[in-house]
Short mmCIF file of C-alpha atoms in Angstrom, two decimals:
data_model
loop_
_atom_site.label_atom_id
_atom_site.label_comp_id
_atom_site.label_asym_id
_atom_site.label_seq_id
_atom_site.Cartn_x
_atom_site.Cartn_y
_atom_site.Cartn_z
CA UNK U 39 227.58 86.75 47.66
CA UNK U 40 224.77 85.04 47.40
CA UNK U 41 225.20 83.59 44.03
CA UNK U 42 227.82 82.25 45.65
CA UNK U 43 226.41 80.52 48.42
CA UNK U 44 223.74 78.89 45.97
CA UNK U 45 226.62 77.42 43.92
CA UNK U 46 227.93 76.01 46.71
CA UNK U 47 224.48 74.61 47.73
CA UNK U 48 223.94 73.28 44.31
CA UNK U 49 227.64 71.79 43.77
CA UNK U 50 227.04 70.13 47.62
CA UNK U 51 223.78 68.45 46.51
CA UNK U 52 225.61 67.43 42.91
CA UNK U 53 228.17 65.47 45.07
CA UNK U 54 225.44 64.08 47.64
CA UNK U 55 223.04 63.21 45.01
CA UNK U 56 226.30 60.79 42.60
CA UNK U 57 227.78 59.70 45.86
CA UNK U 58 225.11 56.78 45.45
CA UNK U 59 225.45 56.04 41.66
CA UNK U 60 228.87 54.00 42.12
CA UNK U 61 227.49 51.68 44.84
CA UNK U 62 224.30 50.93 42.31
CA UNK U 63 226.37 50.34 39.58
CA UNK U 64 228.64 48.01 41.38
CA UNK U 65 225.48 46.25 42.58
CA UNK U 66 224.23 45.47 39.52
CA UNK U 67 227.22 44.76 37.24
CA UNK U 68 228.38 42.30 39.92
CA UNK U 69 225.06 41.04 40.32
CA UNK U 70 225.21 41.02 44.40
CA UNK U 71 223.49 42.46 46.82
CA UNK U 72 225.52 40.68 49.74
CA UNK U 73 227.60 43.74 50.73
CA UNK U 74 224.13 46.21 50.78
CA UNK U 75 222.52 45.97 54.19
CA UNK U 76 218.52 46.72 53.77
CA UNK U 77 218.08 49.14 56.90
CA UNK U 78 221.02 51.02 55.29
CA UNK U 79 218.71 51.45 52.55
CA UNK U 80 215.71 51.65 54.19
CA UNK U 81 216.67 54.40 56.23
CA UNK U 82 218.92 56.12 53.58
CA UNK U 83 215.68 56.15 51.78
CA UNK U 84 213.24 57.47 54.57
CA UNK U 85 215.73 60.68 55.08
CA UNK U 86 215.67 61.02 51.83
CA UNK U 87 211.80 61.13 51.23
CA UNK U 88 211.81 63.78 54.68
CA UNK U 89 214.44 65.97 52.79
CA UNK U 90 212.79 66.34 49.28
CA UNK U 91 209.61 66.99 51.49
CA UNK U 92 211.22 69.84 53.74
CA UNK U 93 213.33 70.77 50.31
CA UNK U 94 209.89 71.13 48.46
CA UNK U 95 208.26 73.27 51.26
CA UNK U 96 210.90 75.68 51.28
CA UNK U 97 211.16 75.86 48.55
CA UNK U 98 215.27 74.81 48.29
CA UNK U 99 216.60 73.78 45.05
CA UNK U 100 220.10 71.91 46.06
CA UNK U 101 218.15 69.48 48.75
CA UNK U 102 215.61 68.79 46.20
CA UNK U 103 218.56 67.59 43.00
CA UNK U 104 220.21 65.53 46.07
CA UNK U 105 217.21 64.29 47.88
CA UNK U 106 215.56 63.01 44.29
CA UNK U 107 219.02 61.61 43.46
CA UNK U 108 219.62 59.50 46.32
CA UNK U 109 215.83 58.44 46.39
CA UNK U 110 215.98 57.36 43.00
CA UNK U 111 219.12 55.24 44.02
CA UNK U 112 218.01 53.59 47.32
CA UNK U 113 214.87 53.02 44.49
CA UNK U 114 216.96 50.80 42.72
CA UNK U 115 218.92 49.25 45.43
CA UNK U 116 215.42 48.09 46.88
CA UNK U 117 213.61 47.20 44.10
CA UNK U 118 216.76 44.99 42.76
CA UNK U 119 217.03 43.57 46.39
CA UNK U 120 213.44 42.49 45.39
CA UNK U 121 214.40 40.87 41.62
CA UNK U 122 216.70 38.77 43.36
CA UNK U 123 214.73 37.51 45.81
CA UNK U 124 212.07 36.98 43.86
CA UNK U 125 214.09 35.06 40.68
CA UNK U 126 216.88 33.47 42.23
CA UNK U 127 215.39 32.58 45.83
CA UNK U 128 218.37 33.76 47.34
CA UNK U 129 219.07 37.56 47.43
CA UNK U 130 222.56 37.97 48.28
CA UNK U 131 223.95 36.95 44.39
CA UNK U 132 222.68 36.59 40.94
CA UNK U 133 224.04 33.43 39.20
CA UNK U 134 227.01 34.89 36.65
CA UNK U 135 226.97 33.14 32.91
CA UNK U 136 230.50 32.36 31.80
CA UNK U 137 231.14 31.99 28.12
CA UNK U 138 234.32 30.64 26.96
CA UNK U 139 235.95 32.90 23.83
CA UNK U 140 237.01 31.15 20.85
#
């Protein structure tokens, strides 16, 4: 049974830790960060942080895949947040090249 339980745990932290991945992507591809709100991230990121810690202390394998996941993600979400601010001036879009096709 509990071989069980821990493949639950595990398969739970699988799904927590890509539920992130699709939002990133679609950041970056679309080069806006318009639709991201920063305490969303901000705080997405804290829990994270307190969940790997509490995952590391006790030792508890599926918080600590999710917990690394999602703080890798909010990771990127920030730091990009920070490229575009940085580069462009404004933060909410990314200029987008168009190239006409022969």
């Amino acid at each position: 049974m509990s071989i069980i339980i821990e493949s639950i745990g595990i398969f739970g932290s699988c799904c927590i830790a890509l539920s992130l991945y699709p939002q990133t992507y679609k950041t970056i591809k679309t080069r806006s960060m318009k639709d991201i709100a920063i305490p969303f991230v901000l705080l997405t990121m804290t829990g994270a942080a307190s969940q790997l810690l509490y995952g590391f202390y006790n030792n508890v394998l599926p918080m600590i895949i999710a917990n690394v996941c999602v703080l890798l993600n909010t990771c990127i979400l920030l730091v990009y947040k920070f490229y575009l601010h940085t580069y462009i001036g404004d933060s909410s879009e990314l200029p987008v090249t168009i190239t006409a096709t022969p």
